Amino acid sequence: MKKRTFLHLAALSAAALATSHAIAQDNTFKIGLILPMTGQQATTGRQIEAAARLYMAQNGDTVAGKKIQLIIKDDTSLPDATRRLAQELVVNDKVNVLAGFGITPSALATAPIATQSKTPMVVMAAATSSITQASPYVVRSSFTLPQVSVALADWAPKNGIKKVITLVSDYGPGIDAEKYFKDRLTFNGGQVTEALRVPLRNPDFAPFLQKVRDGKPDALFVFVPSGAGAAVMKQFLERGLDKAGIKLIATGDVTDDDQLNDMGDGALGVVTSHHYSAAHPSALNKKFVEAFGKANKGLRPNFMAVGGYDGMRVIYEALKTTRGQGGGDALLAAMKGQLFESPRGKIFIDAQTRDIVQDVYLRKVEKKDGQLYNVEFDVIKDVKDPGKAK
Ligand code: VNL
């Protein structure tokens, strides 16, 4: 009798488990978020995770009847790890969307998995132009280096900067920045006298900056990925390049809002071009910066955070449009052509290229209320990635 009751109960709970599992699968929408949470690019992971969680806290975790489940994996920014994690997320966890991707090699390593499994892949950070061409399932919510570099090459010669040395990290986004900056500056009558490349991993900027000092350009143009800017700034000042009359100009990756306030007054006056500043003067951005800080012990959101926040919105809206019923192809179709106001300004996911179209700003580091900010002083509206122009 006792034994029969036990067996009966066991059978019942097994059935209940199976049913609840089936329901959970049906009613869950899984986002596999692969980020560098440790290692050299850890600040990018921290910023994007915080932004994704903020988006969910503000917009709820149920969309079109589906419970959103965020599965975060740390790839330590090693592309082999990114690929393995993406494979596991697709095969074992059966995620509906892959997202994140702190650096270009991680995004490129994952693209074939997105294609094979027909899983939309939302690139929230990596910014080499060609990434969207690596898979028809890639949609980008970050930016591209050609998109932000060209504006600075238009600004420079109008502001007394004709002779420039470039210094970039030696991989996809750096090579994009170098090429598009140089081509445009040359077109505008300026000249790149030397093009220096530093390794992505554990870079030592000192010997390169010595070369720059010796080369006496009007300015040094720099791209390094988020997280490395403070080291460049420190070395630039320590080697007295500013005192030698060499201006520092850069993409906004260098005066990264995650680090800028700790760079000190030596950063004042540095001109950069980029798509997002925490000081962007819109009502929506003020709310975003405040809510982000409140949820993260005062942390200031940087351009990675805004890529993560907007990427979540792209996913949420696609899920709403497909009423929670669509597979990868339907979701992808619903991501294309989205147009909305982001904390950075108006943005658009180009349906043809699946890349982001956005305003690019010229900014100068200034002190506001005792803190350093990238203060916008000019804007180029609706910039497409020039890397895709035919
Ligand atoms: C990339 C581009 C990474 C820009 C970055 O920071 C960045 C990339 C981690 O494409 O790898 O600021």
Coordinates of C-alpha atoms in Angstrom, one line a residue, residues 210-350:
Q210 CA 58.2 58.0 -28.9
K211 CA 58.0 57.5 -32.7
V212 CA 55.1 59.9 -32.8
R213 CA 57.1 62.5 -30.8
D214 CA 60.0 62.2 -33.2
G215 CA 57.7 62.5 -36.3
K216 CA 56.3 65.9 -35.1
P217 CA 52.9 65.7 -36.7
D218 CA 50.2 68.3 -36.1
A219 CA 48.1 65.6 -34.5
L220 CA 48.0 61.9 -33.5
F221 CA 44.9 60.0 -34.5
V222 CA 44.1 57.0 -32.2
F223 CA 41.8 54.1 -32.2
V224 CA 42.1 51.5 -29.4
P225 CA 39.2 49.4 -28.1
S226 CA 37.1 50.3 -25.1
G227 CA 39.1 49.8 -21.9
A228 CA 42.5 50.7 -23.4
G229 CA 42.0 54.5 -23.8
A230 CA 43.2 55.5 -20.3
A231 CA 46.6 53.9 -20.9
V232 CA 47.1 55.7 -24.2
M233 CA 46.1 59.0 -22.6
K234 CA 48.5 58.5 -19.6
Q235 CA 51.5 57.7 -21.9
F236 CA 50.7 60.5 -24.3
L237 CA 50.9 63.0 -21.4
E238 CA 53.9 61.3 -19.6
R239 CA 55.9 61.5 -22.8
G240 CA 55.1 65.2 -23.1
L241 CA 53.5 64.9 -26.6
D242 CA 51.0 67.6 -25.7
K243 CA 53.8 69.9 -24.6
A244 CA 55.6 69.2 -27.9
G245 CA 52.5 70.7 -29.6
I246 CA 51.0 67.5 -30.9
K247 CA 47.3 67.3 -30.6
L248 CA 45.5 64.1 -29.7
I249 CA 42.4 63.3 -31.8
A250 CA 40.6 60.0 -31.6
T251 CA 37.4 58.0 -32.0
G252 CA 35.3 58.1 -28.9
D253 CA 36.6 54.6 -27.9
V254 CA 39.6 56.4 -26.5
T255 CA 37.7 59.0 -24.3
D256 CA 35.4 56.2 -23.2
D257 CA 32.8 57.3 -20.7
D258 CA 33.7 54.2 -18.6
Q259 CA 37.1 55.6 -17.9
L260 CA 37.1 59.3 -18.9
N261 CA 36.4 60.8 -15.5
D262 CA 39.5 59.1 -14.1
M263 CA 41.9 60.3 -16.9
G264 CA 42.5 63.7 -15.2
D265 CA 42.7 67.2 -16.6
G266 CA 45.3 66.2 -19.2
A267 CA 42.3 64.9 -21.2
L268 CA 40.7 68.4 -21.4
G269 CA 40.3 69.6 -25.0
V270 CA 40.7 66.2 -26.7
V271 CA 38.5 66.2 -29.8
T272 CA 36.8 62.9 -30.8
S273 CA 34.1 61.7 -33.1
H274 CA 31.6 59.0 -32.0
H275 CA 27.9 58.0 -31.8
Y276 CA 27.3 58.2 -28.1
S277 CA 28.3 60.5 -25.2
A278 CA 26.8 60.2 -21.6
A279 CA 26.5 64.0 -21.9
H280 CA 24.2 63.8 -24.9
P281 CA 21.7 66.5 -24.1
S282 CA 18.4 64.8 -24.7
A283 CA 15.6 64.1 -22.1
L284 CA 15.7 60.4 -22.9
N285 CA 19.5 60.2 -22.4
K286 CA 19.3 62.1 -19.1
K287 CA 16.8 59.5 -17.8
F288 CA 19.0 56.7 -19.1
V289 CA 22.2 57.9 -17.5
E290 CA 20.4 58.5 -14.2
A291 CA 18.6 55.1 -14.1
F292 CA 21.8 53.3 -15.2
G293 CA 23.8 55.0 -12.4
K294 CA 21.1 54.3 -9.8
A295 CA 21.1 50.6 -10.7
N296 CA 24.9 50.3 -10.8
K297 CA 26.5 52.2 -7.8
G298 CA 26.9 55.4 -9.8
L299 CA 28.5 53.8 -12.9
R300 CA 28.4 56.0 -16.0
P301 CA 27.1 54.3 -19.1
N302 CA 29.4 54.2 -22.1
F303 CA 28.8 53.5 -25.8
M304 CA 28.9 49.8 -25.1
A305 CA 26.0 50.2 -22.6
V306 CA 23.9 52.0 -25.2
G307 CA 24.6 49.3 -27.8
G308 CA 23.4 46.7 -25.3
Y309 CA 20.3 48.7 -24.3
D310 CA 19.2 49.3 -27.9
G311 CA 20.0 45.7 -28.9
M312 CA 17.6 44.6 -26.2
R313 CA 15.0 46.9 -27.6
V314 CA 15.5 45.5 -31.1
I315 CA 14.9 42.0 -29.7
Y316 CA 11.9 43.0 -27.6
E317 CA 10.2 44.8 -30.6
A318 CA 10.9 41.9 -32.9
L319 CA 9.2 39.5 -30.4
K320 CA 6.2 41.8 -30.1
T321 CA 5.8 42.2 -33.9
T322 CA 5.9 38.4 -34.4
R323 CA 3.6 37.9 -31.4
G324 CA 5.9 35.4 -29.9
Q325 CA 5.1 32.9 -32.6
G326 CA 8.0 33.4 -35.1
G327 CA 11.2 31.4 -35.6
G328 CA 14.6 32.9 -36.4
D329 CA 13.7 34.1 -39.9
A330 CA 10.5 35.9 -38.7
L331 CA 12.4 37.5 -35.9
L332 CA 15.2 38.6 -38.2
A333 CA 12.7 40.2 -40.6
A334 CA 11.1 42.0 -37.7
M335 CA 14.5 43.4 -36.7
K336 CA 15.2 44.9 -40.1
G337 CA 14.0 48.5 -40.6
Q338 CA 13.4 49.3 -36.9
L339 CA 13.6 53.0 -36.3
F340 CA 13.5 54.6 -32.8
E341 CA 14.9 57.1 -30.5
S342 CA 17.9 55.8 -28.5
P343 CA 19.7 57.6 -25.7
R344 CA 22.3 58.5 -28.4
G345 CA 19.7 60.0 -30.7
K346 CA 17.5 58.6 -33.6
I347 CA 18.7 55.3 -34.9
F348 CA 17.6 53.0 -37.8
I349 CA 18.4 49.4 -38.6
D350 CA 18.9 49.5 -42.4

